[in-house]
Amino acid sequence: MAKKRPNLAERKWMQQVADYGCVACEIDGLVRPAEIHHVRKHTGMGLRPSHFDILPLCSVHHRTGKISVHLGKEAFVKKYGTEEQLEKQLRERIETWNAIVGIF
């Protein structure tokens, strides 16, 4: 199955999310560059989640660390919360930031 390429609005959102930095590292008091993790909400393994349902995670918290969404999901959720909780918090922060910047 071919991956659906993001449209302009999706690319803009994905860039803002990636620019935010790793949300897990932020909780740990660190700042690290992020890659995009697609949050699977009510989708099967063969279905691509929306490009708007994403989290910024460093490679360690995304796919290579013992506490990561792909290798150590239970430990990740215990330490940082669910992907849905993190996504909601991130969306609120970015939307608040965009509203503030939009004033100027």
Coordinates of N, CA and C in Angstrom, one line a residue:
M1 N 0.8 -1.2 0.0 CA 0.0 0.0 0.0 C 0.9 1.2 0.0
A2 N 0.6 2.1 -0.9 CA 1.4 3.4 -1.0 C 1.1 4.3 0.1
K3 N 2.1 5.0 0.6 CA 1.8 6.0 1.7 C 1.2 7.3 1.0
K4 N 0.3 7.8 1.7 CA -0.4 9.1 1.2 C 0.6 10.2 1.6
R5 N 0.9 11.0 0.6 CA 1.8 12.2 0.8 C 1.0 13.3 1.4
P6 N 1.6 14.0 2.4 CA 0.9 15.1 3.1 C 0.7 16.3 2.1
N7 N -0.5 16.9 2.3 CA -0.8 18.1 1.5 C -0.2 19.3 2.2
L8 N -0.4 20.5 1.6 CA 0.3 21.7 2.1 C 0.0 22.0 3.6
A9 N -1.3 21.9 4.0 CA -1.7 22.1 5.4 C -1.1 21.1 6.3
E10 N -1.0 19.8 5.9 CA -0.4 18.8 6.7 C 1.1 19.0 6.8
R11 N 1.7 19.4 5.7 CA 3.2 19.6 5.8 C 3.5 20.8 6.7
K12 N 2.7 21.8 6.7 CA 2.9 23.0 7.6 C 2.8 22.5 9.1
W13 N 1.7 21.8 9.4 CA 1.5 21.3 10.7 C 2.7 20.3 11.2
M14 N 3.1 19.5 10.3 CA 4.2 18.5 10.6 C 5.5 19.3 10.9
Q15 N 5.7 20.3 10.1 CA 6.9 21.1 10.3 C 6.9 21.8 11.7
Q16 N 5.7 22.4 12.0 CA 5.6 23.0 13.4 C 5.8 22.0 14.5
V17 N 5.3 20.9 14.3 CA 5.4 19.8 15.4 C 6.8 19.4 15.5
A18 N 7.5 19.1 14.4 CA 8.9 18.7 14.4 C 9.8 19.8 15.0
D19 N 9.5 21.1 14.7 CA 10.3 22.2 15.2 C 10.1 22.3 16.7
Y20 N 9.1 21.8 17.3 CA 8.8 21.9 18.7 C 9.9 21.2 19.5
G21 N 10.4 20.0 19.0 CA 11.3 19.2 19.7 C 10.7 18.1 20.4
C22 N 11.4 17.2 20.9 CA 10.9 15.9 21.5 C 10.1 16.3 22.8
V23 N 8.8 15.8 22.8 CA 8.0 16.1 24.0 C 8.4 15.3 25.2
A24 N 8.9 14.1 25.0 CA 9.4 13.3 26.1 C 10.7 13.9 26.7
C25 N 11.6 14.4 25.9 CA 12.8 15.0 26.4 C 12.4 16.3 27.2
E26 N 11.4 17.0 26.7 CA 11.0 18.3 27.3 C 10.5 17.9 28.8
I27 N 9.8 16.9 28.9 CA 9.4 16.4 30.3 C 10.6 16.1 31.2
D28 N 11.6 15.6 30.6 CA 12.9 15.3 31.3 C 13.8 16.5 31.5
G29 N 13.3 17.7 31.0 CA 14.1 18.9 31.1 C 15.2 19.0 30.1
L30 N 15.1 18.3 29.0 CA 16.1 18.4 27.9 C 15.5 19.0 26.6
V31 N 16.3 19.3 25.7 CA 15.9 19.8 24.4 C 16.6 19.0 23.4
R32 N 15.8 18.3 22.5 CA 16.4 17.5 21.5 C 15.6 17.6 20.2
P33 N 16.2 17.6 19.1 CA 15.5 17.6 17.8 C 14.5 16.4 17.7
A34 N 13.5 16.5 16.9 CA 12.5 15.5 16.9 C 12.3 15.0 15.4
E35 N 11.8 13.8 15.4 CA 11.3 13.2 14.1 C 9.8 13.0 14.4
I36 N 9.0 12.8 13.3 CA 7.6 12.7 13.5 C 7.1 11.2 13.7
H37 N 6.3 11.1 14.7 CA 5.7 9.8 15.1 C 4.2 9.9 14.8
H38 N 3.6 9.1 14.0 CA 2.2 9.1 13.7 C 1.5 8.3 14.8
V39 N 0.5 9.0 15.5 CA -0.3 8.3 16.5 C -1.4 7.5 15.9
R40 N -1.5 6.3 16.3 CA -2.5 5.4 15.7 C -3.7 5.5 16.6
K41 N -4.8 6.1 16.1 CA -6.0 6.2 16.9 C -7.1 5.5 16.1
H42 N -7.5 4.3 16.6 CA -8.6 3.6 16.0 C -8.3 3.2 14.6
T43 N -7.0 3.0 14.3 CA -6.6 2.5 12.9 C -5.9 1.2 13.1
G44 N -6.1 0.4 12.1 CA -5.4 -0.9 12.1 C -4.0 -0.7 11.7
M45 N -3.2 -1.8 11.8 CA -1.8 -1.7 11.4 C -1.6 -1.3 9.9
G46 N -2.5 -1.7 9.1 CA -2.4 -1.4 7.6 C -2.8 0.0 7.2
L47 N -3.5 0.7 8.1 CA -4.0 2.0 7.8 C -3.1 3.1 8.3
R48 N -2.8 4.1 7.5 CA -2.0 5.2 7.9 C -2.8 6.2 8.6
P49 N -2.4 6.6 9.8 CA -3.1 7.6 10.6 C -2.9 9.0 9.9
S50 N -3.8 9.9 10.3 CA -3.7 11.2 9.7 C -2.4 11.9 10.0
H51 N -2.0 12.7 9.0 CA -0.7 13.5 9.2 C -0.9 14.6 10.2
F52 N -2.1 14.8 10.7 CA -2.4 15.8 11.8 C -2.3 15.1 13.2
D53 N -2.3 13.8 13.2 CA -2.2 13.0 14.5 C -0.8 12.6 14.7
I54 N 0.0 13.5 15.1 CA 1.5 13.2 15.2 C 2.1 13.7 16.5
L55 N 3.2 13.2 16.8 CA 4.0 13.6 18.0 C 5.4 13.9 17.6
P56 N 6.1 14.9 18.1 CA 7.5 15.0 17.9 C 8.3 14.2 18.9
L57 N 9.1 13.3 18.5 CA 9.9 12.5 19.4 C 11.3 12.3 18.8
C58 N 12.3 12.4 19.7 CA 13.7 12.1 19.3 C 13.8 10.6 18.9
S59 N 14.8 10.3 18.2 CA 15.0 8.9 17.8 C 14.9 7.9 18.9
V60 N 15.5 8.3 20.1 CA 15.5 7.4 21.3 C 14.1 7.1 21.8
H61 N 13.3 8.2 22.0 CA 12.0 8.0 22.5 C 11.0 7.5 21.4
H62 N 11.4 7.6 20.2 CA 10.5 7.2 19.1 C 10.7 5.7 18.8
R63 N 12.0 5.3 18.6 CA 12.2 3.9 18.0 C 13.4 3.1 18.5
T64 N 14.4 3.8 19.2 CA 15.6 3.0 19.6 C 15.8 2.8 21.1
G65 N 15.2 3.5 21.9 CA 15.4 3.4 23.3 C 14.6 2.4 24.0
K66 N 15.0 2.0 25.2 CA 14.2 1.1 26.0 C 12.9 1.7 26.5
I67 N 12.8 3.0 26.6 CA 11.6 3.7 26.9 C 11.2 4.5 25.6
S68 N 10.6 3.8 24.7 CA 10.2 4.4 23.4 C 8.8 3.9 23.0
V69 N 8.2 4.6 22.1 CA 6.8 4.2 21.7 C 6.9 2.9 20.9
H70 N 8.0 2.5 20.3 CA 8.0 1.3 19.5 C 8.7 0.1 20.2
L71 N 9.6 0.4 21.0 CA 10.3 -0.7 21.7 C 9.9 -0.9 23.2
G72 N 9.5 0.1 23.8 CA 9.2 0.0 25.3 C 7.9 0.9 25.6
K73 N 6.9 0.5 24.9 CA 5.7 1.4 25.0 C 5.1 1.4 26.4
E74 N 5.0 0.3 27.1 CA 4.5 0.3 28.4 C 5.3 1.2 29.4
A75 N 6.6 1.2 29.3 CA 7.4 2.0 30.1 C 7.3 3.5 29.7
F76 N 7.1 3.7 28.4 CA 6.9 5.1 27.8 C 5.7 5.7 28.4
V77 N 4.6 4.9 28.3 CA 3.3 5.4 28.8 C 3.3 5.7 30.3
K78 N 4.0 4.8 31.0 CA 4.1 5.0 32.5 C 4.8 6.2 32.9
K79 N 5.9 6.6 32.1 CA 6.7 7.7 32.4 C 6.2 9.0 31.9
Y80 N 5.6 9.0 30.7 CA 5.2 10.2 30.0 C 3.8 10.4 29.7
G81 N 3.0 9.4 29.8 CA 1.5 9.4 29.5 C 1.3 8.8 28.2
T82 N 0.0 8.7 27.8 CA -0.3 8.1 26.5 C 0.0 9.0 25.4
E83 N 0.1 8.5 24.2 CA 0.4 9.3 23.0 C -0.8 10.3 22.8
E84 N -2.0 9.9 23.1 CA -3.1 10.8 22.9 C -3.0 12.0 23.9
Q85 N -2.6 11.7 25.2 CA -2.5 12.8 26.1 C -1.4 13.8 25.7
L86 N -0.3 13.2 25.3 CA 0.8 14.1 24.8 C 0.5 14.9 23.6
E87 N -0.3 14.2 22.7 CA -0.7 15.0 21.5 C -1.6 16.1 21.8
K88 N -2.5 15.9 22.7 CA -3.5 16.9 23.1 C -2.8 18.1 23.7
Q89 N -1.8 17.8 24.7 CA -1.1 18.9 25.3 C -0.2 19.7 24.3
L90 N 0.4 19.0 23.4 CA 1.2 19.6 22.3 C 0.3 20.5 21.4
R91 N -0.8 20.0 21.0 CA -1.7 20.7 20.1 C -2.1 22.0 20.8
E92 N -2.5 22.0 22.1 CA -2.9 23.1 22.8 C -1.7 24.2 22.9
R93 N -0.5 23.7 23.2 CA 0.6 24.6 23.3 C 0.9 25.3 21.9
I94 N 0.9 24.5 20.9 CA 1.2 25.1 19.5 C 0.1 26.1 19.1
E95 N -1.2 25.7 19.4 CA -2.3 26.6 19.0 C -2.3 27.9 19.8
T96 N -1.9 27.8 21.1 CA -1.7 29.0 21.9 C -0.6 29.9 21.4
W97 N 0.5 29.2 21.1 CA 1.7 30.0 20.5 C 1.2 30.7 19.2
N98 N 0.5 29.9 18.3 CA 0.1 30.5 17.0 C -0.8 31.7 17.3
A99 N -1.7 31.6 18.3 CA -2.6 32.7 18.6 C -1.8 34.0 19.1
I100 N -0.8 33.7 19.9 CA 0.0 34.8 20.4 C 0.8 35.5 19.3
V101 N 1.4 34.7 18.4 CA 2.2 35.2 17.3 C 1.3 35.9 16.3
G102 N 0.1 35.4 16.2 CA -0.8 36.0 15.2 C -1.3 37.4 15.6
I103 N -1.1 37.8 16.8 CA -1.4 39.1 17.3 C -0.5 40.1 16.7
F104 N 0.8 39.7 16.5 CA 1.8 40.6 16.1 C 1.9 40.6 14.6

